[in-house]
Coordinates of C-alpha atoms and ligand atoms in Angstrom, one line a residue:
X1 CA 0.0 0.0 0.0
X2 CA 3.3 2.6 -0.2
X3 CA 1.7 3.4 -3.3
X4 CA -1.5 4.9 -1.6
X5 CA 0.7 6.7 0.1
X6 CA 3.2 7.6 -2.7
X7 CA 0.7 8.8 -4.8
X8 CA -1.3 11.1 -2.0
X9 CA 1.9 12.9 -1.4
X10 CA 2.6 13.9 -4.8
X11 CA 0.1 16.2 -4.4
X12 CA -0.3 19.4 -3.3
X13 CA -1.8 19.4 0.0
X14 CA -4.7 21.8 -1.0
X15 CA -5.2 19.2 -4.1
X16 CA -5.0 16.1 -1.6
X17 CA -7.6 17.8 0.8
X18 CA -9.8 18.6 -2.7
X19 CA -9.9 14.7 -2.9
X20 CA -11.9 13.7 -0.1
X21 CA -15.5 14.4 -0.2
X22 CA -16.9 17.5 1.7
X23 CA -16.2 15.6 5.6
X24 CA -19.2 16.5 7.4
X25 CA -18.2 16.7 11.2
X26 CA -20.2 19.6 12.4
X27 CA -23.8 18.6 13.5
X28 CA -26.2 21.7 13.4
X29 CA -29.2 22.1 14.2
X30 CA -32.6 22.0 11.8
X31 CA -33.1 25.5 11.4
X32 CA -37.1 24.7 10.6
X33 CA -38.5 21.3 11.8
X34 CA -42.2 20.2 10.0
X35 CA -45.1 21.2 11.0
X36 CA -44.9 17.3 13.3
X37 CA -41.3 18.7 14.8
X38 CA -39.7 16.4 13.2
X39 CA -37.9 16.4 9.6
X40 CA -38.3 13.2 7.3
X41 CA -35.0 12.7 5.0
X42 CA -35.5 13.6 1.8
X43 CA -35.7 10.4 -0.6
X44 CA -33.2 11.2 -3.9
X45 CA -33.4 9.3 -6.7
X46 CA -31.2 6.1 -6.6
X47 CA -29.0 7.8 -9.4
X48 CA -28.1 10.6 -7.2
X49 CA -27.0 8.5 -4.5
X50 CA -23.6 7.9 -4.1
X51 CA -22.4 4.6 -3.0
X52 CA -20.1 3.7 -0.5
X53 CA -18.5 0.1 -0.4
X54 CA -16.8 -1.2 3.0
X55 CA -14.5 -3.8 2.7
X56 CA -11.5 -5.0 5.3
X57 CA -9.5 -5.3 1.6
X58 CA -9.5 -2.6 -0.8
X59 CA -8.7 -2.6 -4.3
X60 CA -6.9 0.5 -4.6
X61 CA -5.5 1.1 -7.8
X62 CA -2.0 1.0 -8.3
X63 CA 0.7 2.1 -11.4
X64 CA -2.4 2.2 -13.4
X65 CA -2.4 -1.9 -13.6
X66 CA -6.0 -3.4 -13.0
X67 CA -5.6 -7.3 -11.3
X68 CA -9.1 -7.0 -10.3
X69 CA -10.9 -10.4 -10.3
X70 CA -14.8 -10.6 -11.4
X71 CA -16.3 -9.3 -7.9
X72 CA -13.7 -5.8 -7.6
X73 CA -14.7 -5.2 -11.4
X74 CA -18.5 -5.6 -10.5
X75 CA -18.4 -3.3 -7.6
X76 CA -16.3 -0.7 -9.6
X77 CA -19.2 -0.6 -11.9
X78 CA -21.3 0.0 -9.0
X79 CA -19.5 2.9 -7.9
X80 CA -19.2 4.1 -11.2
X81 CA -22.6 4.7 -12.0
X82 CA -23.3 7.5 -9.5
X83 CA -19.9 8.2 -8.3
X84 CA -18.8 6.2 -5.2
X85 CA -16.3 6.4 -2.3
X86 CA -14.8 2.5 -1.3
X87 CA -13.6 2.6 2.1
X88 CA -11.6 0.1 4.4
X89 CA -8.2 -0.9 5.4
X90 CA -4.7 -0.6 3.8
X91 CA -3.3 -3.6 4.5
X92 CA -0.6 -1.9 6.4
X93 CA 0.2 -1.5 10.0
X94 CA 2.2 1.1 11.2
X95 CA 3.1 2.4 15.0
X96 CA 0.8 5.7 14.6
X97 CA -1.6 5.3 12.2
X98 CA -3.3 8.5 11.3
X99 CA -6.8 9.0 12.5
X100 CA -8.0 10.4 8.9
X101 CA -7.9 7.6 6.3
X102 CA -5.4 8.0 3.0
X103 CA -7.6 9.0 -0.3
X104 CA -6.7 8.0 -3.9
X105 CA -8.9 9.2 -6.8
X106 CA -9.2 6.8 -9.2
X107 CA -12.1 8.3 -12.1
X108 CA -15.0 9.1 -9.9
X109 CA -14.2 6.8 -6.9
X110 CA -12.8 7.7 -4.2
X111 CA -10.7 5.1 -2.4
X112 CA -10.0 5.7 1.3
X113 CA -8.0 3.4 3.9
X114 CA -6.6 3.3 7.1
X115 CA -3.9 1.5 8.3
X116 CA -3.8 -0.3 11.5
X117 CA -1.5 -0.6 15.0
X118 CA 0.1 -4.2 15.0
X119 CA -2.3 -4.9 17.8
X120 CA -5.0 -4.1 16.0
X121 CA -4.1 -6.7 13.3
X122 CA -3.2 -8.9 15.6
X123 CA -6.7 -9.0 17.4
X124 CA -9.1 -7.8 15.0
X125 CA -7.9 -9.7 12.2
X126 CA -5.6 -12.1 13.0
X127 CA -7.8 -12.7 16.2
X128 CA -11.4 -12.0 16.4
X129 CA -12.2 -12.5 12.9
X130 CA -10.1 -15.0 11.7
X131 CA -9.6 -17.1 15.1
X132 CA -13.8 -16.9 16.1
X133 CA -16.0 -16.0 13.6
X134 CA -14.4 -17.7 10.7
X135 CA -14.1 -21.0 12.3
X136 CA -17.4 -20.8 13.6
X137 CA -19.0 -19.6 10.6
X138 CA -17.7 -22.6 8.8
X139 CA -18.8 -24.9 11.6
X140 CA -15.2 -25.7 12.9
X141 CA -16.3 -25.1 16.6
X142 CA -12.6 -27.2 17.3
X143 CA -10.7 -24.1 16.5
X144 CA -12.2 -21.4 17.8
X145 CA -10.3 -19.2 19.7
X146 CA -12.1 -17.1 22.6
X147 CA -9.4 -14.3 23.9
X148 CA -11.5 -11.5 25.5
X149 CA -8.8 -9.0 23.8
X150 CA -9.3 -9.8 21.0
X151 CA -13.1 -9.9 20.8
X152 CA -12.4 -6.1 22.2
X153 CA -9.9 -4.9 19.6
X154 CA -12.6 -6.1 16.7
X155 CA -14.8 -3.7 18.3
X156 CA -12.7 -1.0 19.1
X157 CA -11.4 -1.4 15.3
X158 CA -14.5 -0.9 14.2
X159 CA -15.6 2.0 16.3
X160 CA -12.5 3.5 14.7
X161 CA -13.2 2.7 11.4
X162 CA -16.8 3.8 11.6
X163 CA -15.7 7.3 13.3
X164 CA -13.5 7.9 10.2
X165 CA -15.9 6.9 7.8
X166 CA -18.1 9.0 9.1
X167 CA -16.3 12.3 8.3
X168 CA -16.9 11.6 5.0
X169 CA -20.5 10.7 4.3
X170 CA -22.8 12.2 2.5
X171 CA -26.6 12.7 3.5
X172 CA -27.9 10.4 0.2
X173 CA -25.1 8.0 0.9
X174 CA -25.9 4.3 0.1
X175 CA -23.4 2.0 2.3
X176 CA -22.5 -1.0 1.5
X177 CA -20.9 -3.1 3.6
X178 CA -18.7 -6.3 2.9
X179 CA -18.4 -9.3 5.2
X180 CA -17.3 -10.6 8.7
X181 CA -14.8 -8.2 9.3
X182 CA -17.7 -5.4 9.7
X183 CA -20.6 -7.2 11.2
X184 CA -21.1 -4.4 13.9
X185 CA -20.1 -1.5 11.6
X186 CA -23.3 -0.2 11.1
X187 CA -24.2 0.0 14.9
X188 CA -21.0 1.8 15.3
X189 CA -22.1 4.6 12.3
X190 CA -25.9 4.7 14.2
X191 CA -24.3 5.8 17.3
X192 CA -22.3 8.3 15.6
X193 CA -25.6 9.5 13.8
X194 CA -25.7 7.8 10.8
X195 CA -29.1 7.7 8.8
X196 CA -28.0 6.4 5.7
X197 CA -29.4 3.2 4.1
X198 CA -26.7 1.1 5.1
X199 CA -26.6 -2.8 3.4
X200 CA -24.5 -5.5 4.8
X201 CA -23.2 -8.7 2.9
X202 CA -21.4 -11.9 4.2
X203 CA -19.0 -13.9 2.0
X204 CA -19.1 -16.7 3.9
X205 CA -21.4 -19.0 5.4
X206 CA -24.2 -18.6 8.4
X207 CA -24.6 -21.5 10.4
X208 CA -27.5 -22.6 12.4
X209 CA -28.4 -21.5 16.6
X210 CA -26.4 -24.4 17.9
X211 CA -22.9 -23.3 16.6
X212 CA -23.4 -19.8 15.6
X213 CA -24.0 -19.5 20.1
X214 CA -20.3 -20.8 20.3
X215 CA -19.4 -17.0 19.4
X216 CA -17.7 -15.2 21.6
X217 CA -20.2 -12.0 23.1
X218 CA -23.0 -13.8 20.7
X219 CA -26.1 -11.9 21.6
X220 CA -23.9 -8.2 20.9
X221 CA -22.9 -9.2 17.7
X222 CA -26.0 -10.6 16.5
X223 CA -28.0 -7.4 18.0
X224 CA -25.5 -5.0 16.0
X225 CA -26.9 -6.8 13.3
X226 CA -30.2 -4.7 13.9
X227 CA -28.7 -1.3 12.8
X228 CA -28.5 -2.7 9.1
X229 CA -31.2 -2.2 6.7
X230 CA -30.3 -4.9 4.3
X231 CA -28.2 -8.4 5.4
X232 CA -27.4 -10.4 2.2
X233 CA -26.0 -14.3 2.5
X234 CA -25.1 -16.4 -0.3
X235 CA -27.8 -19.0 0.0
X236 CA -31.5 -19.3 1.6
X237 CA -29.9 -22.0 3.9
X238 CA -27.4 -19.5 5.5
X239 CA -30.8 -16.8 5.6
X240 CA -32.9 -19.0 7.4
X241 CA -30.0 -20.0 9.9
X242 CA -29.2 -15.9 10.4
X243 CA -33.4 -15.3 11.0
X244 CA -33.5 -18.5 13.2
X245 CA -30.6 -17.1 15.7
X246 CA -32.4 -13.7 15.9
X247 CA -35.7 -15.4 16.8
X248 CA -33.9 -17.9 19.5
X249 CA -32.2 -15.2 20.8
X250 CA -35.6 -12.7 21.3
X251 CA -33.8 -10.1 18.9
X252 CA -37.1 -8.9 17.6
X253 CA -39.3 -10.9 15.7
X254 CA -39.4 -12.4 12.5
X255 CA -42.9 -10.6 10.4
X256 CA -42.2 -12.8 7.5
X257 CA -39.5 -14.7 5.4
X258 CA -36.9 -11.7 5.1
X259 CA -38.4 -9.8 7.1
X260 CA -37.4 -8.8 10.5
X261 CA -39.0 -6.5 12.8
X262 CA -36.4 -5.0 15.7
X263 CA -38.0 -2.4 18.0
X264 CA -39.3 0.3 15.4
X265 CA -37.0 -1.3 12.8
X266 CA -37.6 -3.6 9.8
X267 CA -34.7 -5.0 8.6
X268 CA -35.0 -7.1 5.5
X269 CA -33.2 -10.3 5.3
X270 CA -32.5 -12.2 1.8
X271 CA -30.1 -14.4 -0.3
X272 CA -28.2 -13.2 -3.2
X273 CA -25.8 -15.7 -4.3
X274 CA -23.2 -14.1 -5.8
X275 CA -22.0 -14.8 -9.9
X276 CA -19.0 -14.4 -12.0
X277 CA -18.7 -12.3 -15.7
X278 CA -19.6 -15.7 -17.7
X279 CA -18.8 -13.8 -20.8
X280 CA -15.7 -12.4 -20.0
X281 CA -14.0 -15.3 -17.9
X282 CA -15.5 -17.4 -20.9
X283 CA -13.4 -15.5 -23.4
X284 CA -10.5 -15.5 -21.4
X285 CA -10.2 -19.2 -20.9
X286 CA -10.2 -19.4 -24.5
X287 CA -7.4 -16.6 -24.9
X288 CA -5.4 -18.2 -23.1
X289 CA -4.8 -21.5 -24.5
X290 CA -1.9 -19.7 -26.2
X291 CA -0.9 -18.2 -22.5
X292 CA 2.7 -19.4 -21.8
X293 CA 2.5 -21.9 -18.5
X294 CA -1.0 -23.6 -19.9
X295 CA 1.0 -24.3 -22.9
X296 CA 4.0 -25.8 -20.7
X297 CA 1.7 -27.2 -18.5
X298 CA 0.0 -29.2 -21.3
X299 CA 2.9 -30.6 -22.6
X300 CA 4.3 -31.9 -19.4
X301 CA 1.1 -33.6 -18.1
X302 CA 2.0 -35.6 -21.7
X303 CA -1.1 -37.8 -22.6
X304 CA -2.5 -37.8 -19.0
X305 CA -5.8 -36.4 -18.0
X306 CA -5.3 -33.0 -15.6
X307 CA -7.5 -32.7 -12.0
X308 CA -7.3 -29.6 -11.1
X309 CA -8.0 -28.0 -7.5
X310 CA -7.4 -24.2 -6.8
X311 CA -7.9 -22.8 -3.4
X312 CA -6.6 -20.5 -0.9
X313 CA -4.8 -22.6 1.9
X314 CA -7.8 -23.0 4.0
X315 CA -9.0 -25.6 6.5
X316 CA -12.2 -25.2 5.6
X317 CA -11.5 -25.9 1.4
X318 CA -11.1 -29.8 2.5
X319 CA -7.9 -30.2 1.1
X320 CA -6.4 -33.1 3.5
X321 CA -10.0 -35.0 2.3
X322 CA -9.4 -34.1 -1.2
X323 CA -5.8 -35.7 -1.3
X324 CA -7.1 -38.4 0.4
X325 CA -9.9 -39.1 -1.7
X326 CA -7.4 -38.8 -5.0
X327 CA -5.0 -41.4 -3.0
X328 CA -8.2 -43.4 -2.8
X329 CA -9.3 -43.2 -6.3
X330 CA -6.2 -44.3 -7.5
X331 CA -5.9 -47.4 -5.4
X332 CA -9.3 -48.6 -6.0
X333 CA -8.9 -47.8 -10.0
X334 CA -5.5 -48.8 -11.3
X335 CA -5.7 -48.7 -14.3
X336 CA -5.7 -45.3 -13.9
X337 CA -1.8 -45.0 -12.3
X338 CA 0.0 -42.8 -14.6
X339 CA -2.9 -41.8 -16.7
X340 CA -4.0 -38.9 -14.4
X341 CA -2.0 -35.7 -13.0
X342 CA -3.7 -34.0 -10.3
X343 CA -2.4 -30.5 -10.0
X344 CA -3.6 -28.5 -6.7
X345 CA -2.8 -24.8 -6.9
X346 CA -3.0 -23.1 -3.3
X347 CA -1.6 -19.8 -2.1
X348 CA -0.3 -19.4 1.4
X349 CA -3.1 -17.7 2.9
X350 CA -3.2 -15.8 6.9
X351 CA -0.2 -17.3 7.7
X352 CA 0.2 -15.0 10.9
X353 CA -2.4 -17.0 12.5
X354 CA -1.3 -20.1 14.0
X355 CA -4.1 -22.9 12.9
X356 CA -2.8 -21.8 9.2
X357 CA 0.4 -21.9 10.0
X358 CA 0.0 -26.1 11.3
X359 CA -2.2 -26.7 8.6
X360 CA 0.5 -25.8 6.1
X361 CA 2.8 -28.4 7.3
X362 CA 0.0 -30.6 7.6
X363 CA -1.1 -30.4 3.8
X364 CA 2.8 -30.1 2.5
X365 CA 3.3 -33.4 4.4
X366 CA 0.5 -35.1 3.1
X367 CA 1.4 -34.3 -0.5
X368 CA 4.9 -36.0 -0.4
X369 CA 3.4 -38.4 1.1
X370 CA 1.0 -39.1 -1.3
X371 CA 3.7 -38.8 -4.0
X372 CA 6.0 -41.5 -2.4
X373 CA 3.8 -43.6 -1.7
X374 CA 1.7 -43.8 -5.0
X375 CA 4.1 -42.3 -7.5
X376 CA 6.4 -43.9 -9.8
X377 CA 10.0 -42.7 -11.7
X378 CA 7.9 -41.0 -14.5
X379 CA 4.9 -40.0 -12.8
X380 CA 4.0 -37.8 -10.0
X381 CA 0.7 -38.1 -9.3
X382 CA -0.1 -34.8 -7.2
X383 CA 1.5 -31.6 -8.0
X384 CA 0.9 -29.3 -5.2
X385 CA 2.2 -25.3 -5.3
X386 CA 1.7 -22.9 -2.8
X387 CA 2.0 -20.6 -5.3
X388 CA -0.5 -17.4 -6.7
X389 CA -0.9 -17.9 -10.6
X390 CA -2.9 -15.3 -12.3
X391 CA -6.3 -15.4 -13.4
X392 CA -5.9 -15.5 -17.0
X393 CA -3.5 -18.7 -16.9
X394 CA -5.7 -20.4 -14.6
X395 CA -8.9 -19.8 -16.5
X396 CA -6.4 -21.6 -19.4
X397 CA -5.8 -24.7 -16.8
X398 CA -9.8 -25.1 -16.3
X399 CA -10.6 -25.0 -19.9
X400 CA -7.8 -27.8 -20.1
X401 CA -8.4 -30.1 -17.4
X402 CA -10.8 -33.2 -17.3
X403 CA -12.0 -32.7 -13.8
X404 CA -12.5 -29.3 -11.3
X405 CA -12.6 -30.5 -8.5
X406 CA -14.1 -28.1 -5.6
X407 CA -14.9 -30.0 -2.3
X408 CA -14.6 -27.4 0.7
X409 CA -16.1 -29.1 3.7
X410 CA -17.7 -25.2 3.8
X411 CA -18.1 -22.5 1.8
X412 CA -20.0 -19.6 1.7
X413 CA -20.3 -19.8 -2.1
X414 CA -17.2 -20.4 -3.9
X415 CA -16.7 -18.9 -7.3
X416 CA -13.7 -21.2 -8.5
X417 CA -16.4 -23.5 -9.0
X418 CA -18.6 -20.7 -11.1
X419 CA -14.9 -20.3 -13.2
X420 CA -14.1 -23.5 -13.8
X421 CA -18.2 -24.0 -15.4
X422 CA -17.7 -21.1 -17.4
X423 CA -13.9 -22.1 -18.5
X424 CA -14.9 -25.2 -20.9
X425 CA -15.0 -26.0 -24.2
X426 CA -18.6 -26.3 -25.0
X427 CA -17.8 -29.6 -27.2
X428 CA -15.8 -31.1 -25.0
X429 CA -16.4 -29.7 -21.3
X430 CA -14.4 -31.3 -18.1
X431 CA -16.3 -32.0 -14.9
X432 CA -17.1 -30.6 -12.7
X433 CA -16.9 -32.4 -8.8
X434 CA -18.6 -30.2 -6.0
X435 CA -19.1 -30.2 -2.5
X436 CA -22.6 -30.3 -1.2
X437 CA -21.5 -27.5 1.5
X438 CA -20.3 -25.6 -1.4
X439 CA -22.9 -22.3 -1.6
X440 CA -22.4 -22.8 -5.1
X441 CA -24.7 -26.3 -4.7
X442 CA -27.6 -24.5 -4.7
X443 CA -27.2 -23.4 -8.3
X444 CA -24.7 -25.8 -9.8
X445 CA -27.1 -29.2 -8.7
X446 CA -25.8 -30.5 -12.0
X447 CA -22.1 -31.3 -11.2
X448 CA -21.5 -34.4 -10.0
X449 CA -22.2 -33.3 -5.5
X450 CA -20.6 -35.0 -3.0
X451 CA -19.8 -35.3 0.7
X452 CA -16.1 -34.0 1.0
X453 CA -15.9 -36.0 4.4
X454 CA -16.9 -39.2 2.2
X455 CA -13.6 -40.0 1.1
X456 CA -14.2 -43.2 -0.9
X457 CA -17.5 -41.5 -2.5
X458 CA -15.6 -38.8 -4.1
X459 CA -12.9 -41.2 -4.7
X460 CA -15.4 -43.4 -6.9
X461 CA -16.8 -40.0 -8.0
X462 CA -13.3 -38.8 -9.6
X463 CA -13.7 -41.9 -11.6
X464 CA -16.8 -41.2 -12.6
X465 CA -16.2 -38.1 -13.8
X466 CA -13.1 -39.3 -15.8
X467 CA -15.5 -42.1 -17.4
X468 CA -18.8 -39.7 -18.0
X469 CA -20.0 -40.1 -21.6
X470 CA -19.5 -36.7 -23.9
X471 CA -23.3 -36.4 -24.0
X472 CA -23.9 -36.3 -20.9
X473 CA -20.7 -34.0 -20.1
X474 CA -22.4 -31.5 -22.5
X475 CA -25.9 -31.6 -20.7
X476 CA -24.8 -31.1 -17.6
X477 CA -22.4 -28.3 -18.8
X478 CA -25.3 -26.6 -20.6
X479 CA -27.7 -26.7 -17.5
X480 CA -24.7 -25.0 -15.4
X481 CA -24.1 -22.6 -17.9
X482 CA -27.7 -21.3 -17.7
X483 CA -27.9 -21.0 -13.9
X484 CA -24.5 -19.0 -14.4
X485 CA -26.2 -16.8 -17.2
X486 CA -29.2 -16.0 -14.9
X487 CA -27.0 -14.4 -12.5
X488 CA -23.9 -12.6 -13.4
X489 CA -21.8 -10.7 -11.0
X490 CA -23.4 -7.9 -11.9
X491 CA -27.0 -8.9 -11.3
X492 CA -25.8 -9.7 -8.0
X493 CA -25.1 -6.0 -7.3
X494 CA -27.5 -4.8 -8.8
X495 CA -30.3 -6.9 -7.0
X496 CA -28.6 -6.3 -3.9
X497 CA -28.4 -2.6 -4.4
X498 CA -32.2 -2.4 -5.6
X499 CA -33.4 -4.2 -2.3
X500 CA -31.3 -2.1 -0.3
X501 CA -32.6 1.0 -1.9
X502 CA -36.3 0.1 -1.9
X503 CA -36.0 -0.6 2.0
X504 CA -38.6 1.8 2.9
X505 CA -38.0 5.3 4.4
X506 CA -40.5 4.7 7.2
X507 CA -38.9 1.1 8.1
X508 CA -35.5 2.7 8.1
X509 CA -37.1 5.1 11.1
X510 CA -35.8 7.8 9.8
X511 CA -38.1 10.1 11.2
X512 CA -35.9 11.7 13.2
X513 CA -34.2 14.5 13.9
X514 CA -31.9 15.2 11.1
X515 CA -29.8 18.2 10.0
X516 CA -30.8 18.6 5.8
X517 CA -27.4 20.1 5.4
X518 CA -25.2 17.5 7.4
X519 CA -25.9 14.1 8.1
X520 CA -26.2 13.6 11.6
X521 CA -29.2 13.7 13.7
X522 CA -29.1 16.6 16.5
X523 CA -30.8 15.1 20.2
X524 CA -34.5 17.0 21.3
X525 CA -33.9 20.4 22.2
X526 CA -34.6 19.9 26.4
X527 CA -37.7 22.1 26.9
X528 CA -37.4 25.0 28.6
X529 CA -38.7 24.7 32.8
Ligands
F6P1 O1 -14.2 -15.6 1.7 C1 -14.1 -14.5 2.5 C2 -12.9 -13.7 2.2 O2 -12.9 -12.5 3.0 C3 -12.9 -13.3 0.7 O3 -13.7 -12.2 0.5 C4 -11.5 -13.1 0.4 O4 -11.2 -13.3 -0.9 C5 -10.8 -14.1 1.3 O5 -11.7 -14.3 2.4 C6 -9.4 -13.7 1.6 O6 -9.2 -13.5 2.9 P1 -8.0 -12.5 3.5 O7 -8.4 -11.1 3.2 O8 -8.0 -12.8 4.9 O9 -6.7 -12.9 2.8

């Protein structure tokens, strides 16, 4: 993120201060309240309302290069459309971070982050959030961490990060906020005054009453739920989960499917799996049959089929059960020894956190292993890399390779399945094998679904993948490739946007206080003894 930096102090100061969007720190008073004493927000039309995106990563642009993957480009477009401000952290710590976050202009958004104090990495992110919510949310109650510091730091991180957003929102703001990092971000902004429509969307799963309670201060964070308007998962399933730990926990009451009544609030609850770019990824794949490593890579696999996993280095992608279940595959079907080449991409991923750190060694292990103990002089049956290859050349690898084979024992929706779908030749598409507690199930129900914790079932499933007939390869394809066409990337925002916007102003309970010119609501003026 030196860039960010770089790039802000190459400019004037007066230009630098021009950048970020008139703060609005200064409550005043309505000058003349309605006729009821009290001043509704005006409603703007959707295309005069900026949006604001709030992420924990932030794609700020730098030397002009653009690495963004489908879901960055999507939310761009968002932010295009009516101008937009995308707000979050650097991915720096430093000893004194600023309080004011760094701006780069980019077009018409405005990127803003903040960095963050080594302890606040280490317990808001490295802790809280990656050592208690993300184990729980993917059901892996045998690794959660509970350190009361830590639990404090995510809040006090995002009291700060709320505080500084908050100098820069606009009345007709939309906000739009991203995942687990942020869950009680918008009860943060209410305190500080915040009326805006504010959205909220997790990435990864929601799991039912009985291990969503095993979070640490469970009732607080699902009650800061209740200051969002909108809160988007991935699938019904993980909907119906979120509404069912409201209800057991008396937070309000549900008044419908999706809709949740909380004091004077409605919030509205819904799914909105997220999609990929068919079209473009599509294109792509085909461009780069010509790309340099798929080339290479094709000529070294020789005549052998290619199995092809790509994941980050995640105990909850299954990857110990995947290697297992190839291991199995190949013992129960020799005559498949040397015919097959299983490559399995996976980038290091959080490896400050110590349950990544074991699992590392863990997988690395089980992959020489694997390869001593199955392999022969000419063949080496799993290739494993901990290594990040680019999007382009592994859209080439998909297009190329027999089987995709996606079996997280959880995942909130997992697009590399989505990719690999929209990757294949349409005359001569691969398969593709997905886990049932994929979130991409729901819509893919036409790839061969199994239970990753079945071993010998997605062992026997691997062969039947390798021994489909062409017809039925291409009508399974075809089916997927329908579901994927129905909902882009960029329906997905747009739907979730829409819903958000439509939230009604009376639902909101806006009817409050408010300053027109500001954003922030002023407290009853104390009558007079
Ligand atoms: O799946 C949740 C998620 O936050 C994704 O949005 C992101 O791509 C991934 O995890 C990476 O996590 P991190 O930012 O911790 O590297």
């Amino acid at each position: 993120m030196a860039d960010i930096a770089e790039v802000t102090q190459d400019l004037p100061p007066t230009a630098a201060a021009s950048r970020a969007e008139e703060p609005n720190t200064v409550p005043r008073m309505a000058k003349s309240p309605s006729r009821s004493g009290r001043e509704r927000r005006q409603v703007c039309p959707a295309s005069q309302q900026r949006l604001v995106v709030v992420s924990n990563r932030v794609p700020v642009p730098k030397d002009g290069s653009n690495k963004a993957g489908g879901l960055t480009v999507a939310l761009e477009g968002a932010l295009k459309q009516s101008g937009g401000l995308w707000f979050g952290w650097s991915g720096e710590t430093v000893e004194n971070p600023p309080g004011e976050a760094k701006m780069v202009q980019s077009g018409n958004i405005t990127f803003a982050v903040l960095d963050l104090t080594k302890q606040d990495y280490d317990e808001y992110y490295a802790g809280f959030a990656n050592r208690a919510l993300w184990p729980v949310c993917h059901y892996r109650l045998d690794l959660v961490q509970i350190e009361r510091h830590e639990l404090d730091g995510y809040f006090r991180v995002n009291h700060a990060f709320a505080a500084s957003l908050a100098l820069l929102l606009r009345p007709n703001d939309v906000i739009w906020v991203h995942d687990y990092h942020f869950i009680p971000l918008a009860s943060e902004l209410r305190k500080l005054g915040c009326k805006n429509r504010i959205g909220f969307f997790l990435h990864i799963p929601w799991p039912p009453p009985d291990v969503a309670s095993a979070l640490p201060a469970y009732g607080r964070l699902l009650s800061s739920f209740g200051a969002y308007d909108l809160v988007g998962f991935h699938t019904p399933q993980d909907a119906e989960n979120f509404q069912q730990c409201l209800t057991r926990e008396n937070i309000g009451s549900s008044v419908g499917p999706g809709e949740h009544q909380i004091d004077s609030h409605r919030m509205r609850i819904g799914a909105f799996p997220v999609g990929i770019d068919i079209d473009t990824f599509g294109k792509m794949a085909a461009a780069a049959e010509d790309n340099a490593l798929v080339r290479r890579t094709l000529t070294s696999l020789g005549n052998r089929d290619l199995i092809i996993g790509v994941d980050r280095l995640d105990y909850s992608k299954g990857l110990k059960q995947r290697i297992e279940a190839f291991s199995c595959f190949i013992k129960s079907n020799p005559d498949f020894r040397n015919r097959v080449t299983y490559i399995q991409i996976t980038p290091k991923s959080r490896s400050d956190v110590p349950e990544y750190q074991q699992m590392q060694r863990e997988i690395a292990e089980q992959a020489g292993w694997t390869n001593g103990s199955l392999g022969e002089v000419d063949w080496t049956p799993v290739r494993y890399v901990n290594r990040t290859v680019g999007h382009s050349a592994l859209a080439g690898l998909y297009r190329m390779s027999r089987i995709g084979l996606v079996t997280p024992l959880r995942d909130g929706m997992n697009l590399v399945a989505k990719e690999f779908v929209a990757a294949q030749r349409p005359e001569d598409p691969g398969v593709l094998i997905l886990s049932r507690f994929a979130g991409a199930a729901h819509e893919l129900d036409c790839a061969i679904l199994v239970n990753p914790y079945d071993t010998e079932a997605c062992g026997a499933a691997i062969a039947r993948a390798l021994q489909m007939p062409i017809e039925e390869r291409r009508e399974r394809w075809a089916t997927m490739m329908e579901r994927l066409r129905s909902n882009t990337v960029q329906a997905w925002c747009q739907g979730f946007l829409a819903s958000l916007r439509s939230v009604s102003v009376e639902s909101t309970g806006l009817f409050i206080e408010h300053d027109t010119r500001t954003n922030w609501s002023v407290p009853p003026e104390t009558p007079s003894p």
